[in-house]
């Protein structure tokens, strides 16, 4: 035990030295590690990927960190000195890339998003009449949620990561999580501590659930994690970090939060570890992880050993993330205990890196407000020296924490838009809140706000909200949203179109203007296990979506060649059909409760045999909405048939049962072609046929009996082995038009009759 004691003493000395620096000094010292010349080269390479060969002659790019504003605020400058050439200078690679994208939007009407690019450039670039200088008021513009690693990135290869990092740079992201590949390092650490491979295999989850393994919520489920996975992710992390850093981004590495495999107790039987309670609806077969006492020497040994090994492997930008109590109730509410925990986590960071800054998600404070009272919040936060922790106010657009914690009791924070849960599809936004929230937070008395952030659980949905939020990263005051969304529509489609603009104005005031208690977690009956207790409430007038649907459909002849327009046409049609599902569900419910078999057969027949198949066909006409693409990416990550089967199970289970027994059923629901018909459609078919049988036989409907039967359907989908196409089938515009002609008139008529 000599090594653990030595490491513990060394970590303590380093932590004391690090804590003696002036408050916020460590924040000010966070700077890109890549030199200016290399950052400029990285931006030029990004431009070539974006625009092709003409990029080199069209843009002159330079990076000079001395251009930064007070406190290191990113700045870019745009000017024109020679015809057809735009000069871009930035204080970092990200600043320069942001300036380029702003120029492309404002002067060339371009657009870059997850769903596609619109890059119709004139033969000669328009000049910048007078030099433009823009300084961001936000020291940090952060991106990612720990859950995004599993809900969105889990099956990505380097090509997809390269696209994402380009998107990040163009949208001004200068700080992001970099969690890929950490299991390979943990594997090394656990083996060095004396664990055997079976004990490590028992601990790691499968790939699609690693986000919750890392936070101590889960272990074992959907595993074991193959060594080949760990190695491939390790190599992928090298490329991710090199590219992010080359563009001037600060990468946030994982740190030790205190959770350990059960095998640690075999190797160190005197270790003081407590088995936590279960998480969500899991029992201790896959939950109830072991948390080391903050006072146990092994806490520092393991935490410091991991971080030293990690930074030796990957280098560091001195920012680390750890979440000890993510949806996990602490063992004690005693402020002294909570301060001990945060101090122990931070000390394990500074034991490996004396310059460490802890980035912590603030989700726990609003998720369990009954536990996290002011005394408990203050204790956890102030267990770390002021300025050595940055808190993500993770859900600030809806449930900001900074107002009731006096700006996190002095710790700097980032105002974040969480926006999405589980990567669900569904039009949703809180545009007014997002447009004003960051500025209110910055003006809050004694505000410690240092930036804004995007923290969705899943991405590749609702592009408009992320374009808005990243635009605000460079603003000093709110935008005129109506004007902004008009420009957005023109840039996205590459042409000004009055009907498309009107459609977006309607969407902005309805689906994207939620101000009530709703969250972007799709609770539509379409994507949930059928019952008589399903919600159909909306935060907007559904007639606005129907009218936006009509306006987009009427724009097809002019805009139908635009890939981004086709995406939006599908997405709005999908939303309209989701609303129709709720309507037919209510008709089914009313017909059954009124014992009207003919009405039940009519409504159920339309839903099961027409509406859902039509929706599935529409989604299947575009690869961006394909189940097969998600499953193919999972299988392509494998190095053997056995691995491919494991990854296929992971990919299907996450979308559906989320656990062995529907533990977090439908949390990560998606509206994918293939999934709508073979999963949601089959469930609805069973529900309707069960109700028909109940009426025919005069027997009551029992939800518990139905749940048992439908679970077999749900589980059967996960194990059916069916291969789904990864290429689109059918003509999107033809299918969308057919659906519109079939369903729009009755939808509008139904709405009018309800209004009367």
PDB file of N, CA and C in Angstrom, residues 160-247:
ATOM      1  N   UNK A 160     -18.073  11.401 -39.531  1.00  0.00           N
ATOM      2  CA  UNK A 160     -19.185  12.132 -38.898  1.00  0.00           C
ATOM      3  C   UNK A 160     -18.664  13.096 -37.833  1.00  0.00           C
ATOM      4  N   UNK A 161     -17.630  12.693 -37.100  1.00  0.00           N
ATOM      5  CA  UNK A 161     -17.051  13.598 -36.112  1.00  0.00           C
ATOM      6  C   UNK A 161     -16.436  14.822 -36.791  1.00  0.00           C
ATOM      7  N   UNK A 162     -15.810  14.626 -37.925  1.00  0.00           N
ATOM      8  CA  UNK A 162     -15.207  15.752 -38.636  1.00  0.00           C
ATOM      9  C   UNK A 162     -16.275  16.768 -39.034  1.00  0.00           C
ATOM     10  N   UNK A 163     -17.409  16.275 -39.521  1.00  0.00           N
ATOM     11  CA  UNK A 163     -18.513  17.180 -39.869  1.00  0.00           C
ATOM     12  C   UNK A 163     -18.992  17.953 -38.645  1.00  0.00           C
ATOM     13  N   UNK A 164     -19.072  17.253 -37.513  1.00  0.00           N
ATOM     14  CA  UNK A 164     -19.584  17.897 -36.305  1.00  0.00           C
ATOM     15  C   UNK A 164     -18.630  18.976 -35.802  1.00  0.00           C
ATOM     16  N   UNK A 165     -17.350  18.686 -35.828  1.00  0.00           N
ATOM     17  CA  UNK A 165     -16.379  19.671 -35.340  1.00  0.00           C
ATOM     18  C   UNK A 165     -16.353  20.881 -36.266  1.00  0.00           C
ATOM     19  N   UNK A 166     -16.523  20.665 -37.561  1.00  0.00           N
ATOM     20  CA  UNK A 166     -16.660  21.801 -38.484  1.00  0.00           C
ATOM     21  C   UNK A 166     -17.873  22.641 -38.114  1.00  0.00           C
ATOM     22  N   UNK A 167     -19.000  21.961 -37.860  1.00  0.00           N
ATOM     23  CA  UNK A 167     -20.225  22.675 -37.454  1.00  0.00           C
ATOM     24  C   UNK A 167     -19.969  23.463 -36.176  1.00  0.00           C
ATOM     25  N   UNK A 168     -19.290  22.864 -35.228  1.00  0.00           N
ATOM     26  CA  UNK A 168     -18.996  23.527 -33.959  1.00  0.00           C
ATOM     27  C   UNK A 168     -18.189  24.799 -34.178  1.00  0.00           C
ATOM     28  N   UNK A 169     -17.137  24.699 -34.980  1.00  0.00           N
ATOM     29  CA  UNK A 169     -16.282  25.870 -35.212  1.00  0.00           C
ATOM     30  C   UNK A 169     -17.051  26.979 -35.907  1.00  0.00           C
ATOM     31  N   UNK A 170     -17.804  26.636 -36.945  1.00  0.00           N
ATOM     32  CA  UNK A 170     -18.573  27.641 -37.676  1.00  0.00           C
ATOM     33  C   UNK A 170     -19.605  28.316 -36.774  1.00  0.00           C
ATOM     34  N   UNK A 171     -20.102  27.585 -35.798  1.00  0.00           N
ATOM     35  CA  UNK A 171     -21.122  28.124 -34.890  1.00  0.00           C
ATOM     36  C   UNK A 171     -20.536  28.666 -33.593  1.00  0.00           C
ATOM     37  N   UNK A 172     -19.219  28.807 -33.548  1.00  0.00           N
ATOM     38  CA  UNK A 172     -18.597  29.551 -32.454  1.00  0.00           C
ATOM     39  C   UNK A 172     -18.322  28.781 -31.190  1.00  0.00           C
ATOM     40  N   UNK A 173     -18.425  27.461 -31.212  1.00  0.00           N
ATOM     41  CA  UNK A 173     -18.183  26.668 -30.003  1.00  0.00           C
ATOM     42  C   UNK A 173     -16.688  26.684 -29.675  1.00  0.00           C
ATOM     43  N   UNK A 174     -16.340  27.122 -28.472  1.00  0.00           N
ATOM     44  CA  UNK A 174     -14.922  27.135 -28.099  1.00  0.00           C
ATOM     45  C   UNK A 174     -14.609  26.289 -26.868  1.00  0.00           C
ATOM     46  N   UNK A 175     -15.621  25.572 -26.365  1.00  0.00           N
ATOM     47  CA  UNK A 175     -15.393  24.622 -25.275  1.00  0.00           C
ATOM     48  C   UNK A 175     -16.367  23.466 -25.440  1.00  0.00           C
ATOM     49  N   UNK A 176     -15.857  22.235 -25.379  1.00  0.00           N
ATOM     50  CA  UNK A 176     -16.718  21.077 -25.596  1.00  0.00           C
ATOM     51  C   UNK A 176     -16.190  19.875 -24.841  1.00  0.00           C
ATOM     52  N   UNK A 177     -17.120  18.994 -24.459  1.00  0.00           N
ATOM     53  CA  UNK A 177     -16.727  17.737 -23.845  1.00  0.00           C
ATOM     54  C   UNK A 177     -15.943  16.887 -24.839  1.00  0.00           C
ATOM     55  N   UNK A 178     -15.008  16.112 -24.320  1.00  0.00           N
ATOM     56  CA  UNK A 178     -14.244  15.172 -25.142  1.00  0.00           C
ATOM     57  C   UNK A 178     -14.126  13.880 -24.330  1.00  0.00           C
ATOM     58  N   UNK A 179     -15.193  13.108 -24.322  1.00  0.00           N
ATOM     59  CA  UNK A 179     -15.303  11.933 -23.453  1.00  0.00           C
ATOM     60  C   UNK A 179     -14.972  10.619 -24.143  1.00  0.00           C
ATOM     61  N   UNK A 180     -14.823  10.653 -25.449  1.00  0.00           N
ATOM     62  CA  UNK A 180     -14.588   9.422 -26.199  1.00  0.00           C
ATOM     63  C   UNK A 180     -13.303   8.735 -25.735  1.00  0.00           C
ATOM     64  N   UNK A 181     -13.318   7.405 -25.710  1.00  0.00           N
ATOM     65  CA  UNK A 181     -12.101   6.650 -25.465  1.00  0.00           C
ATOM     66  C   UNK A 181     -11.688   6.480 -24.022  1.00  0.00           C
ATOM     67  N   UNK A 182     -12.445   6.990 -23.081  1.00  0.00           N
ATOM     68  CA  UNK A 182     -11.995   6.943 -21.683  1.00  0.00           C
ATOM     69  C   UNK A 182     -12.002   5.537 -21.099  1.00  0.00           C
ATOM     70  N   UNK A 183     -12.863   4.652 -21.620  1.00  0.00           N
ATOM     71  CA  UNK A 183     -12.927   3.298 -21.059  1.00  0.00           C
ATOM     72  C   UNK A 183     -11.610   2.549 -21.243  1.00  0.00           C
ATOM     73  N   UNK A 184     -10.887   2.829 -22.332  1.00  0.00           N
ATOM     74  CA  UNK A 184      -9.589   2.173 -22.519  1.00  0.00           C
ATOM     75  C   UNK A 184      -8.616   2.583 -21.418  1.00  0.00           C
ATOM     76  N   UNK A 185      -8.707   3.828 -20.992  1.00  0.00           N
ATOM     77  CA  UNK A 185      -7.833   4.308 -19.915  1.00  0.00           C
ATOM     78  C   UNK A 185      -8.282   3.725 -18.587  1.00  0.00           C
ATOM     79  N   UNK A 186      -9.580   3.692 -18.340  1.00  0.00           N
ATOM     80  CA  UNK A 186     -10.085   3.073 -17.109  1.00  0.00           C
ATOM     81  C   UNK A 186      -9.690   1.599 -17.042  1.00  0.00           C
ATOM     82  N   UNK A 187      -9.757   0.919 -18.169  1.00  0.00           N
ATOM     83  CA  UNK A 187      -9.357  -0.488 -18.218  1.00  0.00           C
ATOM     84  C   UNK A 187      -7.923  -0.646 -17.721  1.00  0.00           C
ATOM     85  N   UNK A 188      -7.060   0.220 -18.194  1.00  0.00           N
ATOM     86  CA  UNK A 188      -5.652   0.193 -17.799  1.00  0.00           C
ATOM     87  C   UNK A 188      -5.507   0.444 -16.287  1.00  0.00           C
ATOM     88  N   UNK A 189      -6.232   1.435 -15.800  1.00  0.00           N
ATOM     89  CA  UNK A 189      -6.153   1.800 -14.388  1.00  0.00           C
ATOM     90  C   UNK A 189      -6.656   0.660 -13.505  1.00  0.00           C
ATOM     91  N   UNK A 190      -7.799   0.093 -13.859  1.00  0.00           N
ATOM     92  CA  UNK A 190      -8.358  -0.981 -13.044  1.00  0.00           C
ATOM     93  C   UNK A 190      -7.433  -2.193 -13.004  1.00  0.00           C
ATOM     94  N   UNK A 191      -6.843  -2.543 -14.139  1.00  0.00           N
ATOM     95  CA  UNK A 191      -5.911  -3.668 -14.158  1.00  0.00           C
ATOM     96  C   UNK A 191      -4.691  -3.382 -13.286  1.00  0.00           C
ATOM     97  N   UNK A 192      -4.203  -2.131 -13.336  1.00  0.00           N
ATOM     98  CA  UNK A 192      -3.028  -1.785 -12.533  1.00  0.00           C
ATOM     99  C   UNK A 192      -3.332  -1.833 -11.039  1.00  0.00           C
ATOM    100  N   UNK A 193      -4.608  -1.634 -10.678  1.00  0.00           N
ATOM    101  CA  UNK A 193      -5.004  -1.682  -9.273  1.00  0.00           C
ATOM    102  C   UNK A 193      -5.263  -3.104  -8.791  1.00  0.00           C
ATOM    103  N   UNK A 194      -5.287  -4.058  -9.724  1.00  0.00           N
ATOM    104  CA  UNK A 194      -5.430  -5.449  -9.330  1.00  0.00           C
ATOM    105  C   UNK A 194      -6.746  -6.102  -9.684  1.00  0.00           C
ATOM    106  N   UNK A 195      -7.654  -5.392 -10.361  1.00  0.00           N
ATOM    107  CA  UNK A 195      -8.901  -6.020 -10.778  1.00  0.00           C
ATOM    108  C   UNK A 195      -8.616  -7.004 -11.908  1.00  0.00           C
ATOM    109  N   UNK A 196      -9.453  -8.028 -12.016  1.00  0.00           N
ATOM    110  CA  UNK A 196      -9.315  -8.935 -13.151  1.00  0.00           C
ATOM    111  C   UNK A 196     -10.304  -8.540 -14.248  1.00  0.00           C
ATOM    112  N   UNK A 197     -10.127  -9.133 -15.408  1.00  0.00           N
ATOM    113  CA  UNK A 197     -10.925  -8.706 -16.565  1.00  0.00           C
ATOM    114  C   UNK A 197     -12.415  -8.962 -16.356  1.00  0.00           C
ATOM    115  N   UNK A 198     -12.749 -10.043 -15.699  1.00  0.00           N
ATOM    116  CA  UNK A 198     -14.175 -10.331 -15.495  1.00  0.00           C
ATOM    117  C   UNK A 198     -14.837  -9.280 -14.609  1.00  0.00           C
ATOM    118  N   UNK A 199     -14.096  -8.746 -13.654  1.00  0.00           N
ATOM    119  CA  UNK A 199     -14.640  -7.698 -12.783  1.00  0.00           C
ATOM    120  C   UNK A 199     -14.838  -6.396 -13.551  1.00  0.00           C
ATOM    121  N   UNK A 200     -13.950  -6.120 -14.489  1.00  0.00           N
ATOM    122  CA  UNK A 200     -14.096  -4.920 -15.324  1.00  0.00           C
ATOM    123  C   UNK A 200     -15.258  -5.100 -16.293  1.00  0.00           C
ATOM    124  N   UNK A 201     -15.354  -6.299 -16.881  1.00  0.00           N
ATOM    125  CA  UNK A 201     -16.456  -6.578 -17.813  1.00  0.00           C
ATOM    126  C   UNK A 201     -17.806  -6.467 -17.117  1.00  0.00           C
ATOM    127  N   UNK A 202     -17.847  -6.869 -15.852  1.00  0.00           N
ATOM    128  CA  UNK A 202     -19.088  -6.784 -15.094  1.00  0.00           C
ATOM    129  C   UNK A 202     -19.499  -5.328 -14.866  1.00  0.00           C
ATOM    130  N   UNK A 203     -18.534  -4.440 -14.856  1.00  0.00           N
ATOM    131  CA  UNK A 203     -18.803  -3.043 -14.521  1.00  0.00           C
ATOM    132  C   UNK A 203     -19.263  -2.232 -15.734  1.00  0.00           C
ATOM    133  N   UNK A 204     -18.519  -2.291 -16.828  1.00  0.00           N
ATOM    134  CA  UNK A 204     -18.871  -1.479 -17.995  1.00  0.00           C
ATOM    135  C   UNK A 204     -20.207  -1.925 -18.579  1.00  0.00           C
ATOM    136  N   UNK A 205     -20.991  -0.956 -19.035  1.00  0.00           N
ATOM    137  CA  UNK A 205     -22.216  -1.252 -19.787  1.00  0.00           C
ATOM    138  C   UNK A 205     -21.864  -1.417 -21.260  1.00  0.00           C
ATOM    139  N   UNK A 206     -22.902  -1.695 -22.061  1.00  0.00           N
ATOM    140  CA  UNK A 206     -22.731  -1.669 -23.503  1.00  0.00           C
ATOM    141  C   UNK A 206     -22.563  -0.244 -23.987  1.00  0.00           C
ATOM    142  N   UNK A 207     -22.139  -0.055 -25.251  1.00  0.00           N
ATOM    143  CA  UNK A 207     -21.812   1.282 -25.775  1.00  0.00           C
ATOM    144  C   UNK A 207     -22.937   2.302 -25.663  1.00  0.00           C
ATOM    145  N   UNK A 208     -24.168   1.885 -25.908  1.00  0.00           N
ATOM    146  CA  UNK A 208     -25.281   2.839 -25.951  1.00  0.00           C
ATOM    147  C   UNK A 208     -25.688   3.349 -24.571  1.00  0.00           C
ATOM    148  N   UNK A 209     -25.075   2.810 -23.505  1.00  0.00           N
ATOM    149  CA  UNK A 209     -25.464   3.190 -22.139  1.00  0.00           C
ATOM    150  C   UNK A 209     -24.277   3.658 -21.311  1.00  0.00           C
ATOM    151  N   UNK A 210     -23.157   3.933 -21.978  1.00  0.00           N
ATOM    152  CA  UNK A 210     -21.949   4.330 -21.252  1.00  0.00           C
ATOM    153  C   UNK A 210     -22.104   5.669 -20.541  1.00  0.00           C
ATOM    154  N   UNK A 211     -22.929   6.558 -21.057  1.00  0.00           N
ATOM    155  CA  UNK A 211     -23.090   7.864 -20.406  1.00  0.00           C
ATOM    156  C   UNK A 211     -23.511   7.689 -18.952  1.00  0.00           C
ATOM    157  N   UNK A 212     -24.370   6.714 -18.694  1.00  0.00           N
ATOM    158  CA  UNK A 212     -24.904   6.523 -17.342  1.00  0.00           C
ATOM    159  C   UNK A 212     -23.988   5.620 -16.506  1.00  0.00           C
ATOM    160  N   UNK A 213     -23.183   4.822 -17.156  1.00  0.00           N
ATOM    161  CA  UNK A 213     -22.138   4.090 -16.443  1.00  0.00           C
ATOM    162  C   UNK A 213     -21.103   5.063 -15.894  1.00  0.00           C
ATOM    163  N   UNK A 214     -20.757   6.054 -16.677  1.00  0.00           N
ATOM    164  CA  UNK A 214     -19.742   7.030 -16.284  1.00  0.00           C
ATOM    165  C   UNK A 214     -20.193   7.889 -15.110  1.00  0.00           C
ATOM    166  N   UNK A 215     -21.499   8.050 -14.946  1.00  0.00           N
ATOM    167  CA  UNK A 215     -22.018   8.867 -13.842  1.00  0.00           C
ATOM    168  C   UNK A 215     -22.477   8.032 -12.654  1.00  0.00           C
ATOM    169  N   UNK A 216     -22.194   6.724 -12.682  1.00  0.00           N
ATOM    170  CA  UNK A 216     -22.536   5.879 -11.552  1.00  0.00           C
ATOM    171  C   UNK A 216     -23.981   5.429 -11.508  1.00  0.00           C
ATOM    172  N   UNK A 217     -24.761   5.704 -12.565  1.00  0.00           N
ATOM    173  CA  UNK A 217     -26.166   5.309 -12.574  1.00  0.00           C
ATOM    174  C   UNK A 217     -26.350   3.830 -12.881  1.00  0.00           C
ATOM    175  N   UNK A 218     -25.535   3.313 -13.794  1.00  0.00           N
ATOM    176  CA  UNK A 218     -25.702   1.948 -14.288  1.00  0.00           C
ATOM    177  C   UNK A 218     -24.378   1.206 -14.320  1.00  0.00           C
ATOM    178  N   UNK A 219     -24.472  -0.112 -14.276  1.00  0.00           N
ATOM    179  CA  UNK A 219     -23.338  -0.966 -14.584  1.00  0.00           C
ATOM    180  C   UNK A 219     -23.867  -2.214 -15.284  1.00  0.00           C
ATOM    181  N   UNK A 220     -23.024  -2.872 -16.025  1.00  0.00           N
ATOM    182  CA  UNK A 220     -23.286  -4.204 -16.590  1.00  0.00           C
ATOM    183  C   UNK A 220     -24.263  -4.223 -17.770  1.00  0.00           C
ATOM    184  N   UNK A 221     -25.350  -3.464 -17.711  1.00  0.00           N
ATOM    185  CA  UNK A 221     -26.440  -3.602 -18.685  1.00  0.00           C
ATOM    186  C   UNK A 221     -25.934  -3.468 -20.128  1.00  0.00           C
ATOM    187  N   UNK A 222     -26.375  -4.408 -20.978  1.00  0.00           N
ATOM    188  CA  UNK A 222     -26.097  -4.427 -22.426  1.00  0.00           C
ATOM    189  C   UNK A 222     -24.622  -4.596 -22.736  1.00  0.00           C
ATOM    190  N   UNK A 223     -23.867  -5.084 -21.764  1.00  0.00           N
ATOM    191  CA  UNK A 223     -22.460  -5.375 -21.971  1.00  0.00           C
ATOM    192  C   UNK A 223     -22.263  -6.848 -22.304  1.00  0.00           C
ATOM    193  N   UNK A 224     -21.015  -7.341 -22.217  1.00  0.00           N
ATOM    194  CA  UNK A 224     -19.800  -6.602 -21.822  1.00  0.00           C
ATOM    195  C   UNK A 224     -19.303  -5.700 -22.949  1.00  0.00           C
ATOM    196  N   UNK A 225     -18.467  -4.755 -22.574  1.00  0.00           N
ATOM    197  CA  UNK A 225     -17.916  -3.818 -23.541  1.00  0.00           C
ATOM    198  C   UNK A 225     -16.665  -4.434 -24.164  1.00  0.00           C
ATOM    199  N   UNK A 226     -16.695  -4.719 -25.459  1.00  0.00           N
ATOM    200  CA  UNK A 226     -15.547  -5.391 -26.085  1.00  0.00           C
ATOM    201  C   UNK A 226     -14.271  -4.554 -26.020  1.00  0.00           C
ATOM    202  N   UNK A 227     -13.136  -5.214 -25.902  1.00  0.00           N
ATOM    203  CA  UNK A 227     -11.850  -4.518 -25.905  1.00  0.00           C
ATOM    204  C   UNK A 227     -11.614  -3.827 -27.236  1.00  0.00           C
ATOM    205  N   UNK A 228     -12.136  -4.411 -28.302  1.00  0.00           N
ATOM    206  CA  UNK A 228     -11.976  -3.782 -29.618  1.00  0.00           C
ATOM    207  C   UNK A 228     -12.690  -2.434 -29.665  1.00  0.00           C
ATOM    208  N   UNK A 229     -13.834  -2.337 -28.995  1.00  0.00           N
ATOM    209  CA  UNK A 229     -14.548  -1.053 -28.913  1.00  0.00           C
ATOM    210  C   UNK A 229     -13.678  -0.012 -28.217  1.00  0.00           C
ATOM    211  N   UNK A 230     -13.104  -0.411 -27.092  1.00  0.00           N
ATOM    212  CA  UNK A 230     -12.285   0.512 -26.326  1.00  0.00           C
ATOM    213  C   UNK A 230     -11.113   1.023 -27.153  1.00  0.00           C
ATOM    214  N   UNK A 231     -10.485   0.133 -27.893  1.00  0.00           N
ATOM    215  CA  UNK A 231      -9.313   0.520 -28.684  1.00  0.00           C
ATOM    216  C   UNK A 231      -9.705   1.439 -29.838  1.00  0.00           C
ATOM    217  N   UNK A 232     -10.796   1.125 -30.527  1.00  0.00           N
ATOM    218  CA  UNK A 232     -11.246   1.975 -31.636  1.00  0.00           C
ATOM    219  C   UNK A 232     -11.631   3.366 -31.146  1.00  0.00           C
ATOM    220  N   UNK A 233     -12.275   3.418 -29.984  1.00  0.00           N
ATOM    221  CA  UNK A 233     -12.659   4.712 -29.436  1.00  0.00           C
ATOM    222  C   UNK A 233     -11.435   5.517 -28.990  1.00  0.00           C
ATOM    223  N   UNK A 234     -10.426   4.813 -28.501  1.00  0.00           N
ATOM    224  CA  UNK A 234      -9.187   5.480 -28.107  1.00  0.00           C
ATOM    225  C   UNK A 234      -8.551   6.171 -29.313  1.00  0.00           C
ATOM    226  N   UNK A 235      -8.449   5.448 -30.408  1.00  0.00           N
ATOM    227  CA  UNK A 235      -7.860   6.033 -31.618  1.00  0.00           C
ATOM    228  C   UNK A 235      -8.725   7.170 -32.162  1.00  0.00           C
ATOM    229  N   UNK A 236     -10.034   7.026 -32.052  1.00  0.00           N
ATOM    230  CA  UNK A 236     -10.936   8.083 -32.500  1.00  0.00           C
ATOM    231  C   UNK A 236     -10.739   9.346 -31.667  1.00  0.00           C
ATOM    232  N   UNK A 237     -10.527   9.171 -30.368  1.00  0.00           N
ATOM    233  CA  UNK A 237     -10.322  10.315 -29.484  1.00  0.00           C
ATOM    234  C   UNK A 237      -9.079  11.114 -29.873  1.00  0.00           C
ATOM    235  N   UNK A 238      -8.022  10.444 -30.302  1.00  0.00           N
ATOM    236  CA  UNK A 238      -6.831  11.175 -30.754  1.00  0.00           C
ATOM    237  C   UNK A 238      -7.200  12.177 -31.838  1.00  0.00           C
ATOM    238  N   UNK A 239      -7.995  11.735 -32.794  1.00  0.00           N
ATOM    239  CA  UNK A 239      -8.352  12.592 -33.936  1.00  0.00           C
ATOM    240  C   UNK A 239      -9.312  13.707 -33.514  1.00  0.00           C
ATOM    241  N   UNK A 240     -10.257  13.357 -32.642  1.00  0.00           N
ATOM    242  CA  UNK A 240     -11.206  14.362 -32.155  1.00  0.00           C
ATOM    243  C   UNK A 240     -10.468  15.478 -31.437  1.00  0.00           C
ATOM    244  N   UNK A 241      -9.592  15.110 -30.525  1.00  0.00           N
ATOM    245  CA  UNK A 241      -8.866  16.116 -29.745  1.00  0.00           C
ATOM    246  C   UNK A 241      -7.952  16.947 -30.625  1.00  0.00           C
ATOM    247  N   UNK A 242      -7.257  16.298 -31.539  1.00  0.00           N
ATOM    248  CA  UNK A 242      -6.342  17.054 -32.407  1.00  0.00           C
ATOM    249  C   UNK A 242      -7.109  18.080 -33.218  1.00  0.00           C
ATOM    250  N   UNK A 243      -8.258  17.703 -33.756  1.00  0.00           N
ATOM    251  CA  UNK A 243      -9.013  18.633 -34.599  1.00  0.00           C
ATOM    252  C   UNK A 243      -9.626  19.753 -33.761  1.00  0.00           C
ATOM    253  N   UNK A 244     -10.238  19.416 -32.633  1.00  0.00           N
ATOM    254  CA  UNK A 244     -10.814  20.465 -31.786  1.00  0.00           C
ATOM    255  C   UNK A 244      -9.746  21.464 -31.357  1.00  0.00           C
ATOM    256  N   UNK A 245      -8.637  20.961 -30.891  1.00  0.00           N
ATOM    257  CA  UNK A 245      -7.581  21.848 -30.399  1.00  0.00           C
ATOM    258  C   UNK A 245      -6.947  22.652 -31.517  1.00  0.00           C
ATOM    259  N   UNK A 246      -6.845  22.081 -32.702  1.00  0.00           N
ATOM    260  CA  UNK A 246      -6.242  22.817 -33.819  1.00  0.00           C
ATOM    261  C   UNK A 246      -7.066  24.038 -34.190  1.00  0.00           C
ATOM    262  N   UNK A 247      -8.368  23.998 -33.890  1.00  0.00           N
ATOM    263  CA  UNK A 247      -9.258  25.122 -34.187  1.00  0.00           C
ATOM    264  C   UNK A 247      -9.377  26.095 -33.014  1.00  0.00           C
TER     265      UNK A 247
END
